[in-house]
Amino acid sequence: MSRSPTTGPDGAPQRTGPFVLSVDAMGGDNGPKTVVAGMAKSAEKNPEIRFLLHGPAAELKPLVEKRKLTDRVEIRDCPSTVSMDDKPSNVLRHGQDTSMWSCIEAVKNGEAEVAVSCGNTGALMLLSVMRLRKLPGVHRPAIACLWPSRNPSGFNVMLDVGADIKADPRDLLQYALMGCTYARNGQEVARPRIGLLNNGTEEHKGRPEMKEAHALIAQAAGPVDFEFVGFVEGGDIPSDRVDVVVTDGFTGNIALKTGEGTAAFIRDALREAFNHTPLSKLAAMLALTSLKRLQKRIDPRRVNGGVFLGLNGTVVKSHGSADDTGVSAAIKLAFKLAQKDFNTRLALRVASADEVMAAAASAPEMRSGT
Amino acid sequence: MSRSPTTGPDGAPQRTGPFVLSVDAMGGDNGPKTVVAGMAKSAEKNPEIRFLLHGPAAELKPLVEKRKLTDRVEIRDCPSTVSMDDKPSNVLRHGQDTSMWSCIEAVKNGEAEVAVSCGNTGALMLLSVMRLRKLPGVHRPAIACLWPSRNPSGFNVMLDVGADIKADPRDLLQYALMGCTYARNGQEVARPRIGLLNNGTEEHKGRPEMKEAHALIAQAAGPVDFEFVGFVEGGDIPSDRVDVVVTDGFTGNIALKTGEGTAAFIRDALREAFNHTPLSKLAAMLALTSLKRLQKRIDPRRVNGGVFLGLNGTVVKSHGSADDTGVSAAIKLAFKLAQKDFNTRLALRVASADEVMAAAASAPEMRSGT
């Protein structure tokens, strides 16, 4: 699917629609009804979106009709659903008739631009890697998430948050490059500031592979035109010091879930504090607008959508528990990435990692390094 | 210093005082005035506390007199101070005349029960390890912190949060045992529930060394009388599923700082939300008591005090930026650990790791494992 480029509202080149998104109707905690409701929200705001919707046609047809989406949606009938408990390897072997498989396949075949699913993350990742295949030069794909932050955009990008539990220095360099392209196209940050997550900001801190990754990313900053702020700490993830936080999938997963858990803990404590006495309940009623403003700023539904990076095709993973607002946020993100022809740009960027590695190999300080 | 055991208010055996705490007056962001103010708070509530206070006598004497602590405090005159920028290795080589060195030395010599310092963490850790030495059988000491949680006590214990960036399965087993003793004596949880931090709760998740640590800790649970809840995720750290979260110092440091950063971000967002309009400011005034209740629950000053575990002596690290409430919290913790004769109990517990390892080595499922 090639289209002539045009210029988007932000002045950056982007393509004209329509754009076809491939949506897995099944596998989310709230069922296909919620998925279709989220699609309707996005469709109303963006007339250029079309959908391929995967799942049992008999169940989906009335939902699509009810939302008056019939002429924007093509249903692909799939009898089976991947559940949250299904083992990924099992889905890969026997899941050809599932909605998730069909959803990924539509991107592989070039029928759709980006895939969106609320289903089992492990299965979705494995299917995506095995069916779409890794981009040339990519060793480990990554999952990037958006994190509420003090930045003007309101969000930072963090990757990898769980695609792979390991990452060597070269993988971390690729994450930096992929994160840079994602921040430019998904977050519209012209010259992203990239930080490498470590247990301290001093250059001597951390494991040996962190120091090596530091050297590689620093070397890439000039040619690729991003700013490398060096090591950052956990406290910097929601800060305005960086736009992109790079880490391995083990650490990233723990940081992400720790942040979510802390936010949920404070949310509950806030609720309890306001429920404590009749006077505090009254105060809460008066403070309702303020609390809603806060809620909106840190609402996980607004940041819904982990993106799988490093494959021949883009896949957006929505939270399993997403409601229609959450699904709509994931679809909006998928739409934006389609408009920017994101995956073509990502492939070009990843290719430049080889040049950085070659330059690093010929630089004396790297040859003598660990 | 041996004293006859008695029974504390909780029914557990504890010793009678007085208890001498060794306090480093210098090196905190707010100077010795704040440290002495914190001491005064704790001294007032606990008549059994005595202090050895380390720093420049000429500066400390008027502060101690002003707080009417003269008969509870013995000043140890030290001309030099370890700054936050001093390299730990440099402090170890040339820091004999610093207040931090003197503070640790008092515990080493048996003059004081527990050391407390607000100074440079790296230097304090290195001095503690080199001067107090590791307990027999301990490979890597750990720093344990308290984390606000949904538990009845209001806190969970997490370790290691930054003593060492690496930990092998045997170290993680020792952290579990040390965390168990700390939860019993510092938090008064009779039968602690211990979780191992991982990127998922399923048994097949994580790096191979996590699976090995899982097997070792499970084996120790029966003999040591704790409950092993298995793998836990980042979101479980503030939960009521566990009392103790075990992890390596790299991951623990990042989780701790991510949690602190998230809490600070939400606190600021809450403040902005209430400052937005005149009406929201009014609501904030009415909600003041509720907000203070919330603040008290998640206040980092109340959880102030990282404890170094695995040495011949206990060292409590207070936040560098602690105010008098924070310093007092750290001193209260040090006092409680002294009352329980904590380090003797810890040494006994650590010794039991050898038995677990021996049992594991003779169990067929471990011999054939990774």
XYZ file of C-alpha atoms in Angstrom:
740
model
C 0.000 0.000 0.000
C 1.827 3.104 -1.118
C 0.249 6.509 -1.082
C 1.550 9.933 -1.952
C 2.726 11.913 1.070
C 0.991 15.091 2.176
C 1.448 17.427 5.147
C -0.345 16.865 8.440
C -1.650 19.509 10.861
C 1.757 19.536 12.559
C 3.608 20.321 9.320
C 5.230 16.878 9.150
C 4.672 14.772 6.053
C 1.885 12.252 6.332
C -0.253 10.233 3.994
C -3.902 10.640 3.136
C -6.509 8.046 4.004
C -8.509 5.999 4.193
C -6.489 3.901 6.611
C -7.466 0.355 7.388
C -6.933 -0.845 10.963
C -7.115 -4.529 11.847
C -8.958 -5.026 15.142
C -9.211 -8.211 17.220
C -12.735 -8.085 18.653
C -12.100 -10.899 21.139
C -9.864 -11.727 24.109
C -10.422 -8.551 26.147
C -11.934 -8.788 29.634
C -14.988 -6.786 28.578
C -15.835 -8.656 25.384
C -16.486 -7.524 21.791
C -19.223 -5.067 22.777
C -16.634 -2.812 24.442
C -14.248 -3.144 21.504
C -16.927 -2.099 19.012
C -17.955 0.797 21.289
C -14.337 2.004 21.294
C -14.175 1.675 17.498
C -17.329 3.786 17.197
C -15.793 6.551 19.324
C -12.697 6.697 17.128
C -14.630 6.344 13.866
C -16.803 9.308 14.728
C -13.783 11.563 15.276
C -11.726 10.292 12.347
C -13.647 9.774 9.086
C -10.542 8.331 7.417
C -10.533 5.174 9.554
C -11.772 1.846 8.173
C -11.759 -1.426 10.110
C -11.184 -5.095 9.525
C -12.857 -6.702 12.542
C -11.948 -10.255 13.543
C -14.208 -12.578 15.555
C -17.411 -14.655 15.338
C -19.476 -12.887 12.626
C -22.813 -13.844 14.174
C -21.835 -12.091 17.398
C -20.157 -9.082 15.788
C -22.693 -8.206 13.093
C -25.433 -6.906 15.449
C -22.872 -4.935 17.459
C -21.544 -3.240 14.322
C -25.059 -2.516 13.064
C -26.126 -1.075 16.377
C -23.191 1.354 16.269
C -24.006 2.248 12.636
C -20.554 1.176 11.520
C -21.643 -1.197 8.752
C -20.058 0.770 5.911
C -16.795 1.341 7.796
C -16.263 -2.225 9.005
C -15.527 -5.479 7.239
C -16.038 -8.486 9.505
C -13.688 -11.464 9.212
C -15.423 -14.473 10.673
C -13.215 -16.428 13.117
C -14.697 -19.218 15.226
C -12.070 -19.262 18.019
C -10.744 -16.879 20.645
C -7.376 -16.776 22.416
C -8.021 -16.650 26.166
C -5.817 -14.977 28.779
C -4.750 -18.415 30.065
C -3.758 -19.896 26.695
C -0.077 -20.720 26.427
C 1.525 -18.634 23.662
C 3.318 -21.628 22.155
C -0.008 -23.461 21.947
C -1.658 -20.530 20.186
C 1.187 -20.473 17.667
C 0.747 -24.185 16.921
C -3.032 -24.481 16.893
C -4.432 -20.942 16.760
C -4.934 -20.477 12.998
C -8.700 -20.114 13.436
C -8.524 -17.491 16.200
C -9.442 -13.820 15.844
C -5.959 -12.827 17.047
C -4.257 -14.820 14.318
C -6.563 -13.366 11.656
C -5.973 -9.844 13.023
C -2.176 -10.152 12.653
C -2.500 -11.884 9.280
C -4.337 -8.890 7.801
C -1.276 -6.725 8.518
C 1.067 -9.379 7.172
C -0.941 -9.555 3.926
C -0.935 -5.793 3.517
C -4.729 -5.555 3.893
C -4.432 -3.378 6.982
C -1.883 -0.876 8.269
C -1.798 -1.559 11.993
C -3.218 -4.320 14.221
C -4.977 -3.666 17.550
C -5.784 -6.330 20.175
C -6.843 -6.416 23.861
C -5.885 -10.085 24.129
C -3.227 -12.209 25.859
C 0.038 -10.229 25.601
C 2.372 -13.227 25.420
C 0.383 -14.871 22.645
C 0.021 -11.601 20.737
C 3.763 -10.966 20.945
C 4.700 -14.470 19.854
C 2.198 -14.471 16.968
C 3.373 -11.005 15.895
C 7.029 -12.024 15.893
C 6.471 -15.335 14.132
C 3.955 -14.133 11.546
C 5.214 -10.609 10.824
C 8.896 -11.458 11.371
C 11.519 -9.118 12.730
C 12.730 -6.144 10.711
C 16.108 -6.784 9.081
C 18.800 -6.109 11.687
C 16.520 -6.256 14.721
C 17.663 -8.809 17.278
C 14.996 -8.321 19.955
C 11.676 -6.558 19.295
C 10.413 -4.321 22.100
C 7.146 -3.135 23.634
C 6.949 0.641 24.070
C 4.474 2.238 26.471
C 3.451 5.814 27.211
C 3.979 7.065 30.766
C 2.237 10.178 32.220
C 4.953 12.800 32.710
C 5.733 16.450 33.365
C 6.564 16.961 29.671
C 4.419 19.362 27.589
C 2.988 16.385 25.668
C 1.965 14.881 29.011
C 3.744 11.589 28.300
C 7.111 9.928 28.040
C 7.895 6.808 26.026
C 9.470 3.816 27.771
C 10.787 0.639 26.140
C 11.167 -2.330 26.460
C 8.405 -2.959 28.988
C 8.218 -6.695 28.569
C 8.845 -8.162 25.116
C 12.114 -9.816 26.186
C 13.626 -10.279 29.644
C 17.141 -9.726 28.306
C 18.825 -6.992 26.284
C 22.490 -6.641 25.383
C 24.077 -3.236 24.632
C 23.298 -3.515 20.928
C 19.629 -4.218 21.703
C 19.538 -1.166 23.977
C 20.960 0.922 21.112
C 18.185 -0.356 18.837
C 15.602 0.438 21.501
C 16.994 3.987 21.620
C 16.658 4.319 17.839
C 13.183 2.782 17.735
C 12.092 4.887 20.724
C 13.367 7.983 18.927
C 11.277 7.242 15.822
C 8.253 6.423 17.970
C 8.561 9.683 19.956
C 8.825 11.643 16.691
C 5.824 10.030 15.019
C 3.621 8.962 17.900
C 4.369 11.892 20.235
C 5.490 14.536 17.748
C 8.713 15.402 19.574
C 11.074 16.711 16.872
C 14.353 15.994 18.670
C 13.703 13.468 21.426
C 15.802 13.392 24.581
C 16.763 9.806 25.301
C 17.829 8.420 28.680
C 19.165 5.004 29.657
C 17.588 3.655 32.865
C 20.159 2.813 35.536
C 20.576 2.700 39.317
C 22.277 6.123 39.357
C 23.148 8.918 36.967
C 26.929 8.871 37.431
C 28.805 7.361 34.487
C 30.536 4.749 36.641
C 27.215 3.342 37.900
C 25.577 0.103 36.879
C 26.471 -3.185 35.261
C 29.212 -3.340 32.620
C 26.691 -3.775 29.790
C 25.059 -0.485 30.843
C 28.325 1.373 30.340
C 28.766 -0.215 26.923
C 25.215 0.699 25.910
C 25.883 4.246 27.165
C 28.853 4.538 24.785
C 26.905 3.138 21.809
C 23.868 5.384 22.275
C 26.082 8.454 22.793
C 27.746 7.666 19.472
C 24.387 7.405 17.675
C 23.018 10.697 19.029
C 24.757 12.959 16.496
C 23.952 11.103 13.266
C 20.365 10.247 14.259
C 19.682 13.700 15.726
C 18.429 12.983 19.183
C 19.751 14.268 22.485
C 21.297 11.648 24.746
C 20.872 12.720 28.369
C 22.837 9.696 29.625
C 21.776 7.582 32.566
C 18.434 8.344 34.192
C 16.901 6.897 37.370
C 13.472 5.503 38.181
C 12.393 8.913 39.472
C 13.081 10.434 36.042
C 10.542 8.227 34.229
C 7.645 10.676 34.857
C 9.951 13.739 34.617
C 10.568 16.390 31.970
C 14.260 15.472 31.736
C 13.629 12.896 28.991
C 11.190 11.953 26.251
C 12.288 8.329 25.878
C 13.476 5.932 28.601
C 15.433 2.902 27.375
C 15.728 -0.288 29.433
C 15.569 -4.083 29.174
C 12.183 -5.811 29.289
C 12.633 -7.272 32.777
C 13.417 -3.940 34.420
C 10.909 -2.090 32.241
C 8.114 -4.473 33.145
C 8.830 -4.089 36.857
C 9.099 -0.289 36.626
C 5.818 -0.082 34.678
C 3.910 -2.269 37.100
C 5.457 -0.537 40.126
C 4.341 2.818 38.740
C 0.819 1.531 38.018
C 0.635 -0.108 41.451
C 1.781 3.064 43.219
C -0.750 5.176 41.323
C -3.556 2.742 42.176
C -2.492 2.706 45.827
C -2.566 6.504 46.049
C -5.892 6.664 44.191
C -7.441 4.313 46.751
C -5.851 6.162 49.679
C -7.225 9.430 48.297
C -10.692 7.911 48.050
C -10.497 6.608 51.611
C -9.247 9.959 52.893
C -12.263 11.696 51.360
C -14.685 9.051 52.634
C -13.529 9.367 56.208
C -16.015 11.844 57.703
C -19.208 13.630 56.560
C -17.189 16.859 56.277
C -14.537 15.236 54.111
C -17.294 13.790 51.911
C -18.692 17.293 51.465
C -15.243 18.589 50.612
C -14.874 15.811 48.058
C -18.089 16.896 46.364
C -16.805 20.458 46.088
C -13.447 19.169 44.917
C -15.005 16.910 42.300
C -13.926 18.975 39.306
C -10.374 19.186 40.618
C -10.232 15.469 41.287
C -11.560 14.733 37.824
C -8.884 16.999 36.365
C -6.281 15.002 38.271
C -7.821 11.705 37.239
C -7.732 12.753 33.597
C -4.062 13.604 33.827
C -2.996 10.284 35.323
C -5.769 8.146 33.801
C -4.270 4.899 32.493
C -7.082 4.666 29.927
C -5.759 7.719 28.119
C -2.318 6.161 27.749
C -3.682 2.809 26.674
C -1.670 1.128 23.955
C 1.660 -0.638 24.158
C 3.279 -0.746 20.729
C 5.335 -3.707 19.466
C 8.382 -2.282 17.731
C 10.866 -3.971 15.412
C 8.561 -6.101 13.260
C 7.391 -5.938 9.645
C 4.179 -4.263 10.724
C 2.914 -2.365 13.741
C 0.853 -3.991 16.496
C -0.859 -2.019 19.268
C -1.610 -3.957 22.442
C -4.507 -2.537 24.420
C -4.947 -3.381 28.138
C -7.022 -6.513 28.619
C -9.276 -4.582 30.984
C -9.695 -1.563 28.689
C -13.143 0.017 28.520
C -14.422 1.787 25.402
C -12.344 4.906 26.182
C -9.250 2.734 26.496
C -9.945 0.848 23.256
C -10.551 4.164 21.501
C -7.187 5.482 22.776
C -5.423 2.409 21.379
C -7.187 2.844 18.018
C -6.311 6.532 17.901
C -2.671 5.648 18.439
C -2.822 2.996 15.698
C -4.413 5.524 13.340
C -1.732 8.126 14.052
C 1.056 5.643 13.388
C -0.612 4.593 10.127
C -0.880 8.214 9.005
C 2.834 8.726 9.576
C 3.798 5.551 7.676
C 5.509 4.728 10.931
C 6.824 1.280 10.178
C 8.645 2.354 7.009
C 10.390 5.056 8.999
C 11.197 2.643 11.783
C 12.812 0.216 9.334
C 15.030 2.993 7.974
C 16.035 4.049 11.461
C 16.862 0.546 12.616
C 19.096 0.076 9.587
C 21.227 2.966 10.838
C 22.158 0.925 13.949
C 24.542 -1.032 11.751
C 26.388 2.154 10.829
C 26.703 3.111 14.506
C 28.003 -0.343 15.361
C 30.508 -0.194 12.509
C 31.713 3.231 13.618
C 31.938 2.008 17.219
C 33.975 -1.016 16.169
C 36.537 1.226 14.477
C 36.741 3.740 17.353
C 39.696 2.983 19.655
C 37.834 3.667 22.934
C 35.249 1.047 22.058
C 37.746 -1.556 20.919
C 39.494 -1.335 24.244
C 36.204 -1.257 26.189
C 34.409 -4.142 27.845
C 26.747 -5.557 75.543
C 24.499 -8.286 76.835
C 21.380 -7.584 78.775
C 18.754 -9.854 80.217
C 15.717 -10.268 77.996
C 12.291 -9.044 79.042
C 8.925 -8.878 77.296
C 7.892 -5.916 75.159
C 4.402 -4.432 74.771
C 3.794 -6.879 71.885
C 4.605 -9.894 74.055
C 7.836 -10.671 72.181
C 11.048 -10.846 74.154
C 13.066 -7.657 74.172
C 15.821 -6.153 76.261
C 15.658 -3.303 78.718
C 17.522 -0.055 78.158
C 19.167 2.290 78.111
C 20.095 1.860 74.452
C 22.916 3.840 72.931
C 22.444 4.965 69.324
C 25.375 6.293 67.299
C 24.288 9.292 65.216
C 26.228 11.008 62.428
C 25.330 14.698 62.838
C 26.808 15.704 59.492
C 26.346 14.996 55.776
C 22.585 15.528 55.524
C 21.203 18.250 53.244
C 19.739 20.163 56.195
C 22.755 20.163 58.490
C 23.276 19.117 62.122
C 20.537 21.405 63.438
C 17.895 19.191 61.806
C 19.571 16.010 63.032
C 19.610 17.247 66.652
C 15.981 18.376 66.325
C 15.057 14.856 65.176
C 16.990 13.354 68.083
C 15.111 15.607 70.508
C 11.763 14.395 69.145
C 12.722 10.747 69.640
C 14.395 11.341 73.015
C 11.247 12.937 74.379
C 9.106 9.933 73.468
C 11.619 7.266 74.488
C 13.428 7.906 77.780
C 15.592 4.803 77.243
C 17.505 6.320 74.318
C 21.062 7.655 74.739
C 23.135 9.119 71.913
C 26.716 9.206 70.756
C 26.757 12.194 68.402
C 29.566 12.555 65.860
C 30.664 15.874 64.315
C 32.484 19.138 65.097
C 31.990 19.584 68.875
C 32.028 23.382 68.701
C 29.077 23.321 66.312
C 27.166 20.519 68.032
C 27.461 21.587 71.671
C 25.141 24.652 71.452
C 22.589 22.646 69.430
C 22.498 19.889 72.047
C 22.263 22.416 74.890
C 19.455 24.310 73.211
C 17.432 21.078 72.924
C 18.206 20.236 76.593
C 19.802 16.951 75.570
C 23.103 17.418 77.399
C 22.648 14.488 79.799
C 21.442 12.145 77.026
C 24.128 12.927 74.455
C 27.868 12.333 74.366
C 29.564 14.316 71.596
C 32.464 12.759 69.684
C 34.452 15.561 68.111
C 35.235 14.935 64.410
C 36.733 17.702 62.276
C 35.681 16.386 58.831
C 32.445 15.632 57.019
C 31.721 13.240 54.150
C 29.948 15.216 51.413
C 27.391 13.829 48.945
C 29.967 14.129 46.135
C 32.803 12.309 47.884
C 33.811 9.086 46.186
C 33.217 6.134 48.542
C 36.659 4.636 47.862
C 38.234 7.966 48.781
C 36.304 8.124 52.059
C 37.486 4.611 52.898
C 41.129 5.563 52.279
C 41.240 9.024 53.844
C 38.053 9.434 55.896
C 39.268 8.363 59.357
C 38.600 11.840 60.784
C 35.016 12.112 59.451
C 31.856 11.984 61.541
C 30.587 9.070 59.409
C 33.646 6.959 60.159
C 33.397 7.717 63.863
C 29.678 6.908 63.827
C 30.277 3.432 62.371
C 33.294 2.843 64.605
C 31.167 3.263 67.731
C 29.039 0.285 66.644
C 32.117 -1.722 65.705
C 33.604 -1.097 69.180
C 30.390 -2.092 70.918
C 29.868 1.391 72.364
C 26.564 1.797 70.527
C 23.863 -0.582 69.319
C 22.853 0.889 65.968
C 24.315 3.624 63.737
C 22.189 6.309 62.027
C 23.400 8.634 59.237
C 21.824 10.979 56.663
C 25.051 11.051 54.633
C 26.293 9.789 51.254
C 24.772 6.292 50.789
C 27.644 4.816 48.787
C 30.241 5.932 51.305
C 28.130 4.797 54.268
C 27.629 1.368 52.683
C 31.303 0.921 51.835
C 32.454 2.071 55.296
C 29.865 -0.164 56.962
C 30.929 -3.230 54.987
C 34.671 -2.628 55.402
C 34.603 -1.614 59.081
C 31.807 -3.811 60.451
C 32.492 -6.719 58.075
C 29.908 -9.097 56.705
C 28.182 -11.619 58.963
C 29.613 -15.128 58.580
C 27.995 -16.726 55.510
C 26.699 -13.488 53.973
C 27.924 -12.972 50.436
C 26.198 -9.675 49.597
C 24.747 -7.360 52.260
C 21.453 -5.665 51.347
C 19.587 -2.422 51.977
C 15.995 -2.928 53.117
C 13.412 -0.164 52.843
C 9.827 0.230 54.028
C 7.178 0.800 51.366
C 3.682 2.224 52.103
C 1.221 -0.598 51.494
C -2.296 -1.899 51.992
C -1.113 -4.138 54.855
C -2.452 -3.540 58.381
C 0.994 -2.299 59.475
C 0.849 0.217 56.607
C 4.172 -0.927 55.170
C 5.935 -3.672 53.280
C 9.644 -4.427 53.428
C 11.647 -4.523 50.186
C 15.262 -5.601 49.748
C 17.812 -5.184 48.199
C 17.155 -1.588 47.108
C 20.688 -0.720 46.136
C 23.536 -2.269 48.136
C 24.701 -4.416 45.211
C 23.682 -4.391 41.545
C 23.917 -8.156 41.329
C 22.407 -11.052 43.266
C 22.623 -14.765 42.547
C 19.962 -17.246 43.741
C 21.815 -17.872 47.002
C 21.938 -14.119 47.700
C 18.208 -13.878 47.028
C 17.626 -16.703 49.527
C 19.650 -14.769 52.126
C 17.657 -11.621 51.368
C 14.483 -13.634 51.998
C 15.821 -14.834 55.357
C 17.098 -11.395 56.391
C 13.857 -9.758 55.217
C 11.907 -12.294 57.281
C 13.838 -11.404 60.460
C 13.508 -7.699 59.712
C 9.731 -7.954 59.185
C 9.404 -9.868 62.461
C 11.459 -7.439 64.550
C 11.071 -4.129 62.753
C 7.457 -4.582 61.617
C 6.221 -7.125 64.146
C 4.774 -9.520 61.595
C 4.871 -12.945 63.252
C 4.868 -15.072 60.085
C 5.908 -12.872 57.163
C 4.696 -13.567 53.633
C 7.653 -13.346 51.286
C 7.468 -12.720 47.527
C 10.167 -12.796 44.858
C 9.908 -9.872 42.420
C 9.631 -10.990 38.792
C 8.095 -9.928 35.486
C 5.086 -12.188 35.989
C 3.624 -14.504 38.604
C 3.646 -17.714 36.557
C 6.368 -20.161 37.580
C 7.874 -20.310 34.072
C 8.423 -16.530 33.978
C 11.718 -14.719 34.322
C 15.415 -15.412 34.012
C 16.797 -18.846 34.923
C 18.333 -17.527 38.159
C 14.850 -16.414 39.269
C 13.543 -19.953 38.932
C 16.460 -21.269 40.928
C 15.923 -18.664 43.662
C 12.225 -19.604 43.685
C 13.116 -23.227 44.436
C 15.581 -22.284 47.203
C 13.241 -19.889 48.980
C 10.345 -22.368 48.750
C 12.579 -24.926 50.441
C 13.444 -22.537 53.291
C 9.841 -21.535 54.026
C 8.981 -24.557 56.184
C 12.028 -24.628 58.481
C 12.218 -20.837 58.901
C 8.439 -20.451 59.319
C 7.528 -17.859 56.747
C 4.980 -18.115 53.956
C 6.431 -18.058 50.451
C 3.868 -16.553 48.073
C 6.125 -17.162 45.049
C 6.696 -14.631 42.315
C 5.160 -11.183 42.724
C 5.013 -8.293 40.258
C 5.772 -4.586 40.565
C 2.102 -3.901 41.256
C 2.238 -6.148 44.323
C 4.906 -4.056 46.101
C 2.311 -1.765 47.775
C -0.237 -4.599 48.111
C -1.438 -6.747 51.001
C -0.361 -9.963 49.224
C 3.121 -9.844 50.787
C 5.069 -8.475 53.733
C 8.536 -8.777 52.207
C 9.550 -8.295 48.558
C 12.894 -9.827 47.570
C 14.882 -8.606 44.559
C 18.404 -7.704 43.406
C 19.762 -4.227 44.144
C 19.571 -2.988 40.556
C 15.892 -3.836 40.120
C 15.069 -2.804 43.691
C 16.700 0.589 43.271
C 14.766 1.245 40.074
C 11.465 0.059 41.575
C 11.997 2.233 44.684
C 12.812 5.355 42.701
C 10.011 4.704 40.210
C 7.561 4.448 43.098
C 8.876 7.623 44.735
C 8.837 9.458 41.386
C 5.279 8.357 40.640
C 4.098 9.454 44.094
C 5.805 12.855 43.700
C 4.274 13.277 40.236
C 0.767 12.556 41.519
C 1.296 14.822 44.545
C 2.241 17.713 42.247
C -0.631 16.964 39.865
C -3.029 16.961 42.833
C -1.680 20.312 43.985
C -2.059 21.788 40.490
C -5.567 20.398 40.167
C -6.576 22.138 43.422
C -4.845 25.383 42.446
C -6.665 25.647 39.144
C -9.633 27.895 39.971
C -10.844 29.914 42.983
C -13.543 27.286 43.576
C -11.040 24.441 43.542
C -8.876 26.404 45.996
C -11.887 26.705 48.306
C -12.561 22.985 47.980
C -8.919 22.323 48.837
C -9.287 24.325 52.051
C -12.312 22.282 53.053
C -10.510 19.094 52.068
C -7.387 20.001 54.019
C -7.902 17.428 56.761
C -8.550 14.701 54.198
C -5.504 15.656 52.190
C -3.371 15.695 55.326
C -4.667 12.221 56.175
C -3.628 11.064 52.711
C -0.260 12.802 52.992
C 0.374 11.115 56.323
C -0.348 7.713 54.827
C 2.032 8.068 51.888
C 4.490 10.475 53.531
C 8.040 9.356 52.714
C 9.239 10.981 55.961
C 7.338 8.418 57.992
C 9.033 5.540 56.200
C 12.457 7.112 56.450
C 15.233 4.659 57.139
C 16.897 2.148 54.870
C 18.543 -0.579 56.932
C 21.827 -2.235 55.952
C 21.447 -5.954 56.580
C 24.079 -8.667 56.740
C 26.838 -6.918 58.701
C 28.213 -7.274 62.231
C 26.109 -4.353 63.390
C 23.024 -2.509 62.183
C 23.200 0.741 60.232
C 20.150 2.878 59.458
C 20.461 5.178 56.444
C 18.198 8.219 56.648
C 17.312 10.187 53.490
C 19.824 12.969 52.808
C 16.954 15.441 52.575
C 15.229 14.261 55.777
C 13.731 16.953 58.006
C 13.439 16.531 61.793
C 10.385 14.253 61.418
C 12.342 12.075 58.989
C 15.411 11.902 61.242
C 13.175 11.042 64.181
C 11.583 8.200 62.163
C 15.030 6.783 61.387
C 16.029 7.006 65.062
C 12.799 5.349 66.169
C 13.533 2.470 63.807
C 17.111 2.175 65.115
C 15.791 2.138 68.687
C 13.255 -0.568 67.922
C 15.905 -2.763 66.297
C 18.213 -2.259 69.297
C 15.422 -3.259 71.700
C 14.877 -6.491 69.805
C 18.586 -7.339 69.729
C 17.982 -7.478 66.022
C 21.476 -8.174 64.765
C 21.974 -11.239 66.949
C 18.734 -12.674 65.608
C 19.742 -11.815 62.052
C 23.051 -13.630 62.428
C 21.252 -16.769 63.629
C 18.817 -16.591 60.739
C 21.503 -16.130 58.116
C 23.336 -19.158 59.427
C 20.285 -21.248 58.566
C 20.809 -20.468 54.857
C 23.633 -23.006 54.860
C 21.247 -25.722 56.014
C 18.799 -24.843 53.249
C 21.569 -24.921 50.672
C 22.790 -28.279 51.964
C 19.271 -29.696 51.831
C 18.820 -28.278 48.328
C 22.083 -29.830 47.163
C 20.914 -33.267 48.275
C 17.418 -32.937 46.789
C 17.228 -34.581 43.357
C 15.100 -31.854 41.726
C 17.715 -29.264 42.580
C 20.681 -31.349 41.469
C 19.168 -31.766 38.043
C 18.146 -28.075 37.837
C 20.012 -25.207 36.226
